[in-house]
């Protein structure tokens, strides 16, 4: 786990730079299109940094992060987390330089947002905005940035060309100018660059296995030069949004390939959407299909040997939406539960594996019900503690379980001990094994242990439950052609 104070201190200096001219339409785009995805605080951080640039200046003077904290009225930890949101969505580049005194100096280079056309045509952002706002609001917002097409057949273009208006220099004038001081003035210094406008932002996706994709593509059907840089970028974005594995993407690429050995990107998007509708119906792709990032998987490349390791592996390799489908025995997950998943991933910024642990904990402790109010309370706690791995989440869930048990024991009546023990044991049977496996949860001792044995409780009950979950997951993948 990375703590912000290891990366950033209030005394660290920073300056703001931009090589793009931020226009009024850029500001509207930031507010209406980007803010629903990044949140208000990240938007405020961008605007505050932009305000450090005075009129017609593109590089600000140095300040400390303490001054930024005072301007925004939030602690440095919040600034650090919101800064990462801007970086991830392509609005900010961060550079760090170590000083001789041991301190650090940061350069924040603001990036211009995409144009509305680029934004709505982007395979990632447009889908996320659709899921965030809903169909009606999304369409209303898109209409605001839409123009009616001009029917040019009803008009005759009368525009003059450049050479019809301006006279070219004589050859002798051109040569003399290039050899004079004027010619030197036309040259740019090596350490300078011109102001740009709206360079397209690019996202970096590092998890898609292009090696496997290339191996699975038939060289007789798909030439090697088909996978250009633009095609790879599009494939990465589509695979990220629609959760497509390389082997599935291989089939989609071959379907989208045109007869002239060129891959049309619009056709690739169309075939991808058709694949998604067949696999998942008409519902738009949601964030609930994400899985734990490889960076935060502790069991990657390892074969689980214990029940706890099998559980960790399951949570790390299963999407939250898939987890609820398994728990519903294949039934469609209610829209309200889907929104809870997306809230965990977007509003509380929990990773998918961590969200799995929280969902599982709530399902078992609340009789298979998901209470949004209670989930939000625990998710807020986990988010503030910066929980990133499944193991950390499981430890916190165990702590929550112990606290709940202690509170229940304090309010428990001393009478009817036998009945209370049976109820407690039945509740323990409903919990995942990892929640009751630690010694502190083992409250049955002495005579009570014998009583528990007389009830013939199957100690492998919860273990079978997890094995069934894994088996159902494997079956569902085989049915969908993933296995």
Short mmCIF file of C-alpha atoms in Angstrom, two decimals:
data_model
loop_
_atom_site.label_atom_id
_atom_site.label_comp_id
_atom_site.label_asym_id
_atom_site.label_seq_id
_atom_site.Cartn_x
_atom_site.Cartn_y
_atom_site.Cartn_z
CA UNK A 1 0.00 0.00 0.00
CA UNK A 2 1.36 3.41 -1.02
CA UNK A 3 0.80 6.25 1.43
CA UNK A 4 0.59 9.77 0.09
CA UNK A 5 3.19 11.12 2.52
CA UNK A 6 5.79 8.84 0.97
CA UNK A 7 5.17 10.53 -2.38
CA UNK A 8 4.17 14.08 -1.49
CA UNK A 9 4.73 16.55 1.36
CA UNK A 10 3.13 19.97 2.04
CA UNK A 11 6.55 21.68 1.72
CA UNK A 12 7.17 20.19 -1.73
CA UNK A 13 7.06 22.90 -4.38
CA UNK A 14 5.14 22.77 -7.63
CA UNK A 15 4.57 24.82 -10.75
CA UNK A 16 1.89 24.51 -13.42
CA UNK A 17 2.51 24.43 -17.15
CA UNK A 18 0.41 23.92 -20.25
CA UNK A 19 1.37 23.65 -23.89
CA UNK A 20 -2.25 23.88 -25.00
CA UNK A 21 -4.55 26.88 -25.15
CA UNK A 22 -7.54 26.07 -22.93
CA UNK A 23 -10.60 27.54 -24.63
CA UNK A 24 -14.09 28.29 -23.36
CA UNK A 25 -15.45 25.17 -25.03
CA UNK A 26 -12.73 23.19 -23.21
CA UNK A 27 -14.03 24.49 -19.89
CA UNK A 28 -17.59 23.49 -20.79
CA UNK A 29 -16.37 20.05 -21.81
CA UNK A 30 -14.52 19.66 -18.52
CA UNK A 31 -17.62 20.55 -16.52
CA UNK A 32 -20.30 18.66 -18.43
CA UNK A 33 -18.44 15.61 -19.78
CA UNK A 34 -15.40 15.00 -17.56
CA UNK A 35 -16.76 16.04 -14.16
CA UNK A 36 -19.36 13.23 -13.97
CA UNK A 37 -16.48 10.74 -14.36
CA UNK A 38 -13.78 12.35 -12.21
CA UNK A 39 -15.96 13.92 -9.53
CA UNK A 40 -16.25 17.54 -8.41
CA UNK A 41 -13.03 17.63 -6.39
CA UNK A 42 -10.82 16.47 -9.27
CA UNK A 43 -12.52 19.05 -11.50
CA UNK A 44 -11.90 21.73 -8.89
CA UNK A 45 -8.22 20.72 -8.67
CA UNK A 46 -7.83 21.10 -12.45
CA UNK A 47 -9.51 24.52 -12.48
CA UNK A 48 -7.43 25.67 -9.49
CA UNK A 49 -4.20 24.64 -11.21
CA UNK A 50 -5.34 26.37 -14.39
CA UNK A 51 -6.00 29.56 -12.44
CA UNK A 52 -2.31 29.67 -11.44
CA UNK A 53 -1.55 30.60 -15.06
CA UNK A 54 -2.03 34.31 -15.54
CA UNK A 55 -3.41 35.72 -18.79
CA UNK A 56 -1.25 34.76 -21.80
CA UNK A 57 1.17 32.84 -19.56
CA UNK A 58 1.80 29.14 -19.92
CA UNK A 59 4.13 28.48 -16.99
CA UNK A 60 3.35 29.56 -13.43
CA UNK A 61 5.67 30.57 -10.63
CA UNK A 62 6.54 28.04 -7.92
CA UNK A 63 4.36 27.49 -4.86
CA UNK A 64 4.18 24.90 -2.12
CA UNK A 65 1.52 22.24 -1.86
CA UNK A 66 0.49 23.79 1.45
CA UNK A 67 -0.81 26.79 -0.51
CA UNK A 68 -2.77 24.40 -2.74
CA UNK A 69 -4.26 22.80 0.39
CA UNK A 70 -5.40 26.20 1.63
CA UNK A 71 -6.95 27.12 -1.74
CA UNK A 72 -8.94 23.90 -1.99
CA UNK A 73 -9.65 23.52 1.73
CA UNK A 74 -8.76 19.81 1.74
CA UNK A 75 -5.87 17.76 3.18
CA UNK A 76 -2.89 16.73 1.05
CA UNK A 77 -4.09 13.13 0.93
CA UNK A 78 -7.21 14.21 -0.96
CA UNK A 79 -5.18 16.32 -3.40
CA UNK A 80 -2.90 13.33 -4.08
CA UNK A 81 -5.83 10.99 -4.81
CA UNK A 82 -7.67 13.54 -6.97
CA UNK A 83 -4.48 14.25 -8.87
CA UNK A 84 -4.28 10.58 -9.83
CA UNK A 85 -7.81 10.76 -11.27
CA UNK A 86 -6.77 13.61 -13.55
CA UNK A 87 -3.66 11.72 -14.60
CA UNK A 88 -5.59 8.54 -15.33
CA UNK A 89 -8.16 10.25 -17.53
CA UNK A 90 -5.53 12.13 -19.53
CA UNK A 91 -5.97 15.66 -18.17
CA UNK A 92 -2.67 15.93 -16.30
CA UNK A 93 0.95 14.84 -16.60
CA UNK A 94 3.13 14.92 -13.47
CA UNK A 95 6.92 15.24 -13.36
CA UNK A 96 9.13 15.16 -10.26
CA UNK A 97 12.63 16.54 -9.72
CA UNK A 98 14.83 15.97 -6.68
CA UNK A 99 16.56 19.06 -5.31
CA UNK A 100 20.07 19.23 -3.89
CA UNK A 101 18.60 20.08 -0.49
CA UNK A 102 16.72 16.77 -0.42
CA UNK A 103 13.33 18.26 -1.21
CA UNK A 104 11.20 17.67 -4.28
CA UNK A 105 9.81 19.94 -6.96
CA UNK A 106 6.84 18.95 -9.11
CA UNK A 107 5.78 20.11 -12.54
CA UNK A 108 2.08 19.69 -13.33
CA UNK A 109 1.45 19.90 -17.08
CA UNK A 110 -2.23 20.44 -17.77
CA UNK A 111 -3.61 18.67 -20.84
CA UNK A 112 -6.47 20.05 -22.87
CA UNK A 113 -9.60 17.91 -22.74
CA UNK A 114 -10.84 16.08 -25.80
CA UNK A 115 -13.17 17.90 -28.11
CA UNK A 116 -16.82 16.85 -27.69
CA UNK A 117 -16.55 14.90 -30.96
CA UNK A 118 -13.47 13.00 -29.73
CA UNK A 119 -15.08 12.40 -26.34
CA UNK A 120 -18.33 10.91 -27.67
CA UNK A 121 -16.43 8.81 -30.22
CA UNK A 122 -14.04 7.49 -27.56
CA UNK A 123 -14.75 3.83 -26.84
CA UNK A 124 -14.05 4.17 -23.10
CA UNK A 125 -15.27 7.58 -21.97
CA UNK A 126 -18.54 7.55 -23.91
CA UNK A 127 -19.58 4.21 -22.39
CA UNK A 128 -18.61 5.31 -18.87
CA UNK A 129 -20.55 8.55 -19.25
CA UNK A 130 -23.57 6.58 -20.53
CA UNK A 131 -23.47 4.31 -17.47
CA UNK A 132 -22.98 7.28 -15.18
CA UNK A 133 -25.80 9.49 -16.49
CA UNK A 134 -28.29 7.06 -17.98
CA UNK A 135 -29.73 7.01 -21.50
CA UNK A 136 -31.99 10.07 -21.27
CA UNK A 137 -29.48 12.49 -19.72
CA UNK A 138 -26.68 11.15 -21.93
CA UNK A 139 -28.64 11.84 -25.10
CA UNK A 140 -29.68 15.29 -23.90
CA UNK A 141 -26.05 16.13 -23.18
CA UNK A 142 -24.88 14.83 -26.54
CA UNK A 143 -27.54 16.92 -28.28
CA UNK A 144 -25.98 20.03 -26.75
CA UNK A 145 -22.79 19.36 -28.69
CA UNK A 146 -24.53 18.33 -31.92
CA UNK A 147 -24.97 20.31 -35.15
CA UNK A 148 -27.34 19.59 -38.01
CA UNK A 149 -25.47 18.42 -41.09
CA UNK A 150 -25.32 20.88 -43.96
CA UNK A 151 -26.87 19.64 -47.20
CA UNK A 152 -24.13 20.78 -49.58
CA UNK A 153 -26.07 19.64 -52.65
CA UNK A 154 -28.30 22.71 -52.27
CA UNK A 155 -25.32 25.07 -52.31
CA UNK A 156 -22.49 25.94 -54.64
CA UNK A 157 -19.17 26.56 -52.89
CA UNK A 158 -17.68 29.96 -53.73
CA UNK A 159 -14.62 29.86 -51.45
CA UNK A 160 -11.44 31.30 -52.96
CA UNK A 161 -8.24 29.28 -52.77
CA UNK A 162 -5.06 30.68 -51.23
CA UNK A 163 -3.20 31.08 -54.53
CA UNK A 164 -6.18 32.93 -56.00
CA UNK A 165 -5.81 35.69 -53.41
CA UNK A 166 -2.12 35.83 -52.45
CA UNK A 167 0.84 36.27 -54.77
CA UNK A 168 3.85 34.01 -54.36
CA UNK A 169 7.33 35.42 -53.62
CA UNK A 170 9.81 35.55 -56.44
CA UNK A 171 12.49 32.87 -56.34
CA UNK A 172 15.28 35.42 -55.79
CA UNK A 173 13.39 36.97 -52.86
CA UNK A 174 12.86 33.56 -51.29
CA UNK A 175 16.55 32.65 -51.46
CA UNK A 176 17.77 35.98 -50.11
CA UNK A 177 15.26 35.90 -47.26
CA UNK A 178 16.28 32.39 -46.18
CA UNK A 179 19.96 33.43 -46.16
CA UNK A 180 19.34 36.63 -44.21
CA UNK A 181 18.46 37.41 -40.59
CA UNK A 182 14.82 36.90 -41.57
CA UNK A 183 15.62 33.30 -42.43
CA UNK A 184 17.23 32.76 -39.03
CA UNK A 185 14.18 34.25 -37.34
CA UNK A 186 11.99 31.61 -38.99
CA UNK A 187 13.87 28.84 -37.21
CA UNK A 188 12.77 27.55 -33.81
CA UNK A 189 15.19 27.17 -30.93
CA UNK A 190 15.81 23.55 -29.94
CA UNK A 191 14.60 24.11 -26.38
CA UNK A 192 11.34 25.77 -27.42
CA UNK A 193 7.99 24.60 -28.79
CA UNK A 194 4.87 26.32 -30.07
CA UNK A 195 1.54 26.42 -28.28
CA UNK A 196 -0.73 23.60 -29.41
CA UNK A 197 -4.50 23.22 -29.39
CA UNK A 198 -6.32 20.08 -28.31
CA UNK A 199 -3.86 17.28 -28.95
CA UNK A 200 -5.89 14.09 -28.64
CA UNK A 201 -5.46 12.41 -25.27
CA UNK A 202 -4.47 8.76 -25.27
CA UNK A 203 -5.10 6.18 -22.56
CA UNK A 204 -2.59 3.52 -21.65
CA UNK A 205 -3.83 -0.04 -21.25
CA UNK A 206 -1.14 -2.52 -20.27
CA UNK A 207 -3.08 -5.65 -19.39
CA UNK A 208 -4.23 -6.91 -22.81
CA UNK A 209 -2.19 -9.86 -24.08
CA UNK A 210 -1.35 -8.96 -27.69
CA UNK A 211 1.11 -11.86 -27.93
CA UNK A 212 -1.72 -14.34 -27.39
CA UNK A 213 -3.92 -12.41 -29.82
CA UNK A 214 -1.28 -12.54 -32.55
CA UNK A 215 -0.65 -16.25 -32.02
CA UNK A 216 -4.37 -17.01 -32.25
CA UNK A 217 -4.84 -15.04 -35.49
CA UNK A 218 -4.45 -17.02 -38.67
CA UNK A 219 -1.70 -15.52 -40.85
CA UNK A 220 -3.62 -16.70 -43.91
CA UNK A 221 -6.67 -14.63 -42.93
CA UNK A 222 -5.13 -11.71 -41.03
CA UNK A 223 -1.81 -10.33 -42.34
CA UNK A 224 0.75 -9.32 -39.76
CA UNK A 225 0.65 -5.66 -40.78
CA UNK A 226 -3.07 -5.36 -39.94
CA UNK A 227 -2.37 -4.69 -36.25
CA UNK A 228 -1.25 -1.11 -36.68
CA UNK A 229 -0.74 1.30 -33.79
CA UNK A 230 -4.26 2.72 -34.16
CA UNK A 231 -5.78 -0.77 -34.37
CA UNK A 232 -3.94 -1.86 -31.21
CA UNK A 233 -5.14 1.20 -29.32
CA UNK A 234 -8.73 0.55 -30.38
CA UNK A 235 -8.49 -3.14 -29.47
CA UNK A 236 -7.10 -2.24 -26.04
CA UNK A 237 -9.96 0.17 -25.34
CA UNK A 238 -12.66 -2.20 -26.59
CA UNK A 239 -11.22 -5.12 -24.62
CA UNK A 240 -11.11 -2.99 -21.47
CA UNK A 241 -14.69 -1.72 -21.73
CA UNK A 242 -16.35 -4.94 -22.90
CA UNK A 243 -14.05 -7.32 -20.93
CA UNK A 244 -12.99 -9.36 -23.97
CA UNK A 245 -10.23 -11.94 -23.72
CA UNK A 246 -7.57 -12.24 -26.49
CA UNK A 247 -9.06 -15.45 -27.97
CA UNK A 248 -12.50 -13.85 -28.22
CA UNK A 249 -10.98 -10.69 -29.70
CA UNK A 250 -9.21 -12.83 -32.29
CA UNK A 251 -12.55 -14.08 -33.59
CA UNK A 252 -14.00 -10.55 -33.62
CA UNK A 253 -11.00 -9.17 -35.55
CA UNK A 254 -11.34 -11.87 -38.21
CA UNK A 255 -15.05 -11.09 -38.61
CA UNK A 256 -14.34 -7.36 -38.97
CA UNK A 257 -11.55 -7.76 -41.52
CA UNK A 258 -12.46 -6.42 -44.96
CA UNK A 259 -11.62 -8.12 -48.24
CA UNK A 260 -8.86 -5.64 -49.04
CA UNK A 261 -6.80 -6.82 -46.03
CA UNK A 262 -7.54 -3.67 -44.03
CA UNK A 263 -9.27 -3.55 -40.68
CA UNK A 264 -11.98 -0.91 -40.52
CA UNK A 265 -12.16 0.44 -36.97
CA UNK A 266 -15.87 1.23 -37.18
CA UNK A 267 -16.55 -2.33 -38.33
CA UNK A 268 -14.44 -3.62 -35.44
CA UNK A 269 -16.53 -1.59 -32.97
CA UNK A 270 -19.72 -2.85 -34.60
CA UNK A 271 -18.66 -6.50 -34.38
CA UNK A 272 -17.57 -5.98 -30.75
CA UNK A 273 -20.96 -4.54 -29.82
CA UNK A 274 -22.71 -7.41 -31.60
CA UNK A 275 -20.59 -9.87 -29.60
CA UNK A 276 -21.48 -8.08 -26.37
CA UNK A 277 -25.22 -8.15 -27.12
CA UNK A 278 -25.06 -11.90 -27.76
CA UNK A 279 -23.14 -12.51 -24.55
CA UNK A 280 -24.79 -10.00 -22.22
CA UNK A 281 -28.02 -8.79 -23.85
CA UNK A 282 -28.85 -5.17 -24.50
CA UNK A 283 -27.57 -3.85 -21.16
CA UNK A 284 -24.65 -1.42 -21.59
CA UNK A 285 -21.29 -2.71 -20.32
CA UNK A 286 -20.83 -1.78 -16.68
CA UNK A 287 -17.89 -1.38 -14.35
CA UNK A 288 -19.07 -4.44 -12.43
CA UNK A 289 -17.40 -6.66 -15.03
CA UNK A 290 -13.93 -5.48 -14.03
CA UNK A 291 -11.60 -7.81 -12.16
CA UNK A 292 -8.84 -7.13 -9.65
CA UNK A 293 -5.91 -5.39 -11.42
CA UNK A 294 -2.89 -7.66 -11.85
CA UNK A 295 -0.78 -5.18 -9.90
CA UNK A 296 -2.80 -5.91 -6.74
CA UNK A 297 -3.23 -9.67 -7.17
CA UNK A 298 -1.25 -11.67 -4.60
CA UNK A 299 -2.05 -15.11 -6.05
CA UNK A 300 -1.17 -14.44 -9.68
CA UNK A 301 0.96 -17.24 -11.09
CA UNK A 302 0.53 -19.30 -7.91
CA UNK A 303 -1.42 -22.49 -7.36
CA UNK A 304 -3.54 -22.15 -4.19
CA UNK A 305 -2.75 -24.78 -1.55
CA UNK A 306 -5.05 -23.79 1.32
CA UNK A 307 -8.72 -22.88 1.58
CA UNK A 308 -7.78 -19.26 2.30
CA UNK A 309 -5.56 -19.08 -0.80
CA UNK A 310 -8.34 -20.60 -2.94
CA UNK A 311 -10.71 -17.95 -1.61
CA UNK A 312 -8.24 -15.11 -2.33
CA UNK A 313 -7.69 -16.47 -5.84
CA UNK A 314 -11.45 -16.60 -6.42
CA UNK A 315 -12.00 -12.99 -5.32
CA UNK A 316 -9.03 -11.76 -7.40
CA UNK A 317 -10.12 -13.47 -10.62
CA UNK A 318 -13.88 -12.90 -10.42
CA UNK A 319 -15.78 -9.77 -11.41
CA UNK A 320 -18.20 -8.41 -8.75
CA UNK A 321 -21.13 -8.83 -11.13
CA UNK A 322 -20.16 -12.46 -11.73
CA UNK A 323 -19.94 -13.02 -7.97
CA UNK A 324 -23.54 -11.87 -7.49
CA UNK A 325 -24.65 -14.01 -10.45
CA UNK A 326 -23.09 -17.05 -8.80
CA UNK A 327 -24.72 -16.23 -5.49
CA UNK A 328 -28.04 -15.85 -7.32
CA UNK A 329 -27.49 -19.30 -8.90
CA UNK A 330 -27.37 -17.85 -12.39
CA UNK A 331 -30.35 -15.49 -12.03
CA UNK A 332 -30.13 -11.97 -13.41
CA UNK A 333 -28.68 -9.52 -10.90
CA UNK A 334 -31.21 -6.77 -9.99
CA UNK A 335 -30.46 -3.29 -11.31
CA UNK A 336 -30.29 -1.95 -7.73
CA UNK A 337 -27.51 -4.43 -6.89
CA UNK A 338 -25.65 -3.53 -10.09
CA UNK A 339 -25.76 0.13 -9.05
CA UNK A 340 -24.34 -0.86 -5.64
CA UNK A 341 -21.38 -2.50 -7.41
CA UNK A 342 -20.76 0.55 -9.57
CA UNK A 343 -21.00 2.79 -6.50
CA UNK A 344 -18.32 0.71 -4.77
CA UNK A 345 -16.01 1.00 -7.78
CA UNK A 346 -16.72 4.64 -8.74
CA UNK A 347 -17.87 6.54 -5.66
CA UNK A 348 -15.75 4.69 -3.09
CA UNK A 349 -12.89 3.85 -5.48
CA UNK A 350 -12.64 0.24 -4.26
CA UNK A 351 -10.83 -2.26 -6.44
CA UNK A 352 -12.98 -5.14 -7.79
CA UNK A 353 -11.37 -7.79 -5.55
CA UNK A 354 -11.92 -5.65 -2.46
CA UNK A 355 -15.53 -5.04 -3.53
CA UNK A 356 -15.97 -8.82 -3.81
CA UNK A 357 -14.94 -9.30 -0.19
CA UNK A 358 -17.30 -6.57 0.99
CA UNK A 359 -20.22 -7.96 -1.03
CA UNK A 360 -19.58 -11.49 0.22
CA UNK A 361 -19.33 -10.30 3.82
CA UNK A 362 -22.61 -8.39 3.55
CA UNK A 363 -24.44 -11.25 1.81
CA UNK A 364 -23.57 -13.78 4.49
CA UNK A 365 -23.96 -11.51 7.50
CA UNK A 366 -27.28 -9.98 6.28
CA UNK A 367 -29.10 -13.16 5.18
CA UNK A 368 -28.26 -12.71 1.47
CA UNK A 369 -29.53 -9.10 1.40
CA UNK A 370 -27.54 -6.05 0.29
CA UNK A 371 -28.25 -2.95 2.35
CA UNK A 372 -26.86 0.05 0.48
CA UNK A 373 -26.69 2.25 3.59
CA UNK A 374 -24.65 -0.31 5.51
CA UNK A 375 -22.47 -1.11 2.48
CA UNK A 376 -21.74 2.59 1.96
CA UNK A 377 -20.73 2.97 5.59
CA UNK A 378 -18.24 0.08 5.49
CA UNK A 379 -17.03 0.98 1.99
CA UNK A 380 -16.28 4.52 3.14
CA UNK A 381 -14.22 3.12 6.01
CA UNK A 382 -12.27 0.79 3.71
CA UNK A 383 -11.73 3.56 1.18
CA UNK A 384 -10.25 5.86 3.83
CA UNK A 385 -7.93 3.05 4.92
CA UNK A 386 -6.72 2.69 1.31
CA UNK A 387 -7.46 -1.05 1.11
CA UNK A 388 -6.02 -2.39 -2.15
CA UNK A 389 -5.61 -6.15 -1.79
CA UNK A 390 -8.07 -8.95 -1.12
CA UNK A 391 -6.14 -10.12 1.97
CA UNK A 392 -6.34 -6.66 3.55
CA UNK A 393 -10.07 -6.58 2.88
CA UNK A 394 -10.55 -10.05 4.41
CA UNK A 395 -8.71 -8.95 7.56
CA UNK A 396 -10.95 -5.90 7.90
CA UNK A 397 -14.05 -8.05 7.35
CA UNK A 398 -12.89 -10.37 10.14
CA UNK A 399 -12.49 -7.34 12.42
CA UNK A 400 -16.00 -6.18 11.53
CA UNK A 401 -17.33 -9.65 12.27
CA UNK A 402 -15.64 -9.74 15.69
CA UNK A 403 -17.04 -6.31 16.56
CA UNK A 404 -20.54 -7.39 15.57
CA UNK A 405 -20.19 -10.54 17.66
CA UNK A 406 -18.96 -8.58 20.70
CA UNK A 407 -21.88 -6.16 20.43
CA UNK A 408 -24.30 -9.06 20.12
CA UNK A 409 -22.79 -10.82 23.14
CA UNK A 410 -23.11 -7.70 25.30
CA UNK A 411 -26.82 -7.40 24.60
CA UNK A 412 -27.52 -11.13 24.91
CA UNK A 413 -29.73 -12.34 27.79
CA UNK A 414 -28.01 -14.85 30.14
CA UNK A 415 -30.97 -17.30 30.04
CA UNK A 416 -31.56 -20.13 27.57
CA UNK A 417 -27.87 -20.69 26.90
CA UNK A 418 -28.48 -23.79 24.83
CA UNK A 419 -30.86 -22.05 22.45
CA UNK A 420 -28.51 -19.08 22.09
CA UNK A 421 -25.61 -21.40 21.29
CA UNK A 422 -27.57 -23.19 18.59
CA UNK A 423 -28.62 -19.89 16.98
CA UNK A 424 -25.03 -18.66 17.11
CA UNK A 425 -23.72 -21.88 15.58
CA UNK A 426 -26.34 -21.73 12.80
CA UNK A 427 -25.27 -18.18 11.98
CA UNK A 428 -21.63 -19.27 11.90
CA UNK A 429 -22.52 -22.00 9.40
CA UNK A 430 -23.82 -19.32 7.02
CA UNK A 431 -20.57 -17.35 7.10
CA UNK A 432 -17.65 -17.97 4.72
CA UNK A 433 -14.96 -20.10 6.33
CA UNK A 434 -12.38 -17.30 6.21
CA UNK A 435 -14.62 -15.16 8.44
CA UNK A 436 -14.74 -17.72 11.23
CA UNK A 437 -11.40 -19.46 10.78
CA UNK A 438 -9.34 -17.37 13.20
CA UNK A 439 -8.93 -18.46 16.79
CA UNK A 440 -10.63 -15.38 18.20
CA UNK A 441 -13.88 -16.44 16.52
CA UNK A 442 -13.72 -19.90 18.07
CA UNK A 443 -15.94 -19.28 21.10
CA UNK A 444 -17.11 -22.87 21.59
CA UNK A 445 -15.10 -24.47 24.41
CA UNK A 446 -15.43 -27.12 27.11
CA UNK A 447 -18.95 -28.56 27.49
CA UNK A 448 -20.21 -26.34 24.69
CA UNK A 449 -17.80 -28.07 22.32
CA UNK A 450 -19.40 -31.42 23.08
CA UNK A 451 -22.82 -29.93 22.54
CA UNK A 452 -21.71 -28.61 19.16
CA UNK A 453 -20.37 -32.04 18.21
CA UNK A 454 -23.70 -33.61 19.18
CA UNK A 455 -25.39 -31.36 16.61
CA UNK A 456 -23.25 -33.02 13.86
CA UNK A 457 -22.22 -29.79 12.22
CA UNK A 458 -20.36 -30.38 8.96
CA UNK A 459 -17.02 -28.55 9.29
CA UNK A 460 -16.64 -28.55 5.49
CA UNK A 461 -19.95 -26.80 4.88
CA UNK A 462 -18.47 -23.43 3.93
CA UNK A 463 -15.57 -25.01 2.11
CA UNK A 464 -18.01 -26.88 -0.15
CA UNK A 465 -19.77 -23.62 -0.74
CA UNK A 466 -16.63 -22.02 -2.13
CA UNK A 467 -15.80 -25.11 -4.21
CA UNK A 468 -19.31 -24.94 -5.66
CA UNK A 469 -18.77 -21.27 -6.47
CA UNK A 470 -15.56 -22.04 -8.34
CA UNK A 471 -17.18 -24.94 -10.18
CA UNK A 472 -20.17 -22.80 -11.18
CA UNK A 473 -17.79 -20.11 -12.42
CA UNK A 474 -15.91 -22.65 -14.53
CA UNK A 475 -19.18 -24.03 -15.95
CA UNK A 476 -20.45 -20.55 -16.83
CA UNK A 477 -17.20 -19.81 -18.70
CA UNK A 478 -17.43 -23.11 -20.59
CA UNK A 479 -21.04 -22.36 -21.60
CA UNK A 480 -19.98 -18.92 -22.87
CA UNK A 481 -17.06 -20.40 -24.77
CA UNK A 482 -14.38 -19.02 -22.42
CA UNK A 483 -13.07 -22.35 -21.23
#
